[in-house]
Coordinates of C-alpha atoms in Angstrom, one line a residue:
X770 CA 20.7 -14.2 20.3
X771 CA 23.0 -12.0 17.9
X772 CA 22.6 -14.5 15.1
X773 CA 18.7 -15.1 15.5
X774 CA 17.6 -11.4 15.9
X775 CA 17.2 -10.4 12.4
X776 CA 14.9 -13.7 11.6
X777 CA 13.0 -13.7 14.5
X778 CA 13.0 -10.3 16.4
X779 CA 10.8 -10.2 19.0
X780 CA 10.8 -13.7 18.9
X781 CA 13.2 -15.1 22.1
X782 CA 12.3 -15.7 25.4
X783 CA 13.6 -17.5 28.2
X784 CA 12.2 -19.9 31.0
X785 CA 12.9 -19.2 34.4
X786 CA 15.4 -20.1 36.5
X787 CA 13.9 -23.1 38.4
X788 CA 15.5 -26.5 38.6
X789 CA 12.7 -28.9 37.6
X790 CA 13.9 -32.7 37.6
X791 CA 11.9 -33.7 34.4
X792 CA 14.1 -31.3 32.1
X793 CA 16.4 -32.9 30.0
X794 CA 19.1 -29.8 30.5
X795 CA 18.6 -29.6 33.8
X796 CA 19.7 -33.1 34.7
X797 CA 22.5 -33.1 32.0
X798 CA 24.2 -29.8 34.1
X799 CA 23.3 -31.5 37.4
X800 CA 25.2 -34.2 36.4
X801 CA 28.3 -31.6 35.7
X802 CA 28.1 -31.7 31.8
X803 CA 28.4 -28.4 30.4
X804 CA 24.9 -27.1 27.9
X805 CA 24.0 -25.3 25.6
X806 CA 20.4 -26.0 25.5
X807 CA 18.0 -24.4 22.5
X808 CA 14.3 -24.8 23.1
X809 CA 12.8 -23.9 20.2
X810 CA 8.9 -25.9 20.2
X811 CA 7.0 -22.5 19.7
X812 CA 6.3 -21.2 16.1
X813 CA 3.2 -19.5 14.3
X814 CA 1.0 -21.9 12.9
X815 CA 1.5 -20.2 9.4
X816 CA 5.1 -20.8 9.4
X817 CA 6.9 -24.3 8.1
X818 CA 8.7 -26.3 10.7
X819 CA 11.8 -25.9 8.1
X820 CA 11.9 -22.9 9.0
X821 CA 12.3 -23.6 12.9
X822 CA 15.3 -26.1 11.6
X823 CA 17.0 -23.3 10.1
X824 CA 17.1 -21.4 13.1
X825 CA 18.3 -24.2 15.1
X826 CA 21.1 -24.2 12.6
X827 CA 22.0 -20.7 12.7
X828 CA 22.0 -21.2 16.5
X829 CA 24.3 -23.6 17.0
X830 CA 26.3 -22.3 13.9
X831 CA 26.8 -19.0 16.0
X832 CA 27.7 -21.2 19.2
X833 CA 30.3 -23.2 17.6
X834 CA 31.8 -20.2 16.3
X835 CA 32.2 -18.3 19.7
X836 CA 33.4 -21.4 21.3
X837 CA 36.0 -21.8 18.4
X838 CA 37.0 -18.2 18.7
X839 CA 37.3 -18.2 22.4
X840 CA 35.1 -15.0 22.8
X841 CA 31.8 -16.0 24.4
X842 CA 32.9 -15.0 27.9
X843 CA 32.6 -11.1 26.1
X844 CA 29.2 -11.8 26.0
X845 CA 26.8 -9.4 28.2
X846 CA 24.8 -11.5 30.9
X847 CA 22.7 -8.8 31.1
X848 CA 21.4 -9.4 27.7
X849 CA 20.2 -12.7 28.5
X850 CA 18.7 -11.7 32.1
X851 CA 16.7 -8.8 30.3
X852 CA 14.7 -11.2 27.8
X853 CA 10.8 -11.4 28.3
X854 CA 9.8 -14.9 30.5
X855 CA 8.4 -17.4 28.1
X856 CA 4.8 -18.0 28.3
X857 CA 4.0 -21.2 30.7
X858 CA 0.3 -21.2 29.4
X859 CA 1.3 -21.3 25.6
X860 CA 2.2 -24.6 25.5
X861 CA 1.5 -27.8 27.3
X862 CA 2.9 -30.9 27.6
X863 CA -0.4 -33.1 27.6
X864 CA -3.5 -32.6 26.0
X865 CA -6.7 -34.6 27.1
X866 CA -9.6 -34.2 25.0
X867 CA -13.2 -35.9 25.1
X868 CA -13.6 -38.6 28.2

């Protein structure tokens, strides 16, 4: 979160907590492989899908360095538990239209 802050501050949330069995990450921990898992499908509509990548890059840039330095366990939980709740009614998986 570190990394993204000055791009996007303001910008993180997180989903809850519940185990839903149609979530990629989900089933990938159940199965006991260790995630890190970016969601990242929300973005103004005046901004560049580019620029979504770029993030993702920083991301996983940041992640790949705490893992190679050993120090993501120094990390505050607390940090993490004390971001907003994504939206649930901002996106949508399915959209009907007309009949």
């Amino acid at each position: 979160m570190q990394a993204l802050t000055p791009y996007i501050a303001g910008g993180i949330s997180r989903y809850d907590e519940e185990w839903s069995p149609r979530c990629f990450g989900d089933n990938i921990t159940a199965w006991g492989t260790p995630v890190i898992l970016i969601e990242s499908g929300g973005r103004p509509k005046d901004r560049e899908i580019t620029e979504l990548t770029r993030l993702n890059f920083v991301a996983i840039l940041a992640v790949l360095q705490g893992l190679a330095r050993d120090d993501l366990a120094g990390y505050d939980p607390g940090v993490y538990d004390a971001l907003p709740l994504n939206r649930e009614e901002s996106w949508s998986d399915v959209v009907i239209r007309g009949s």
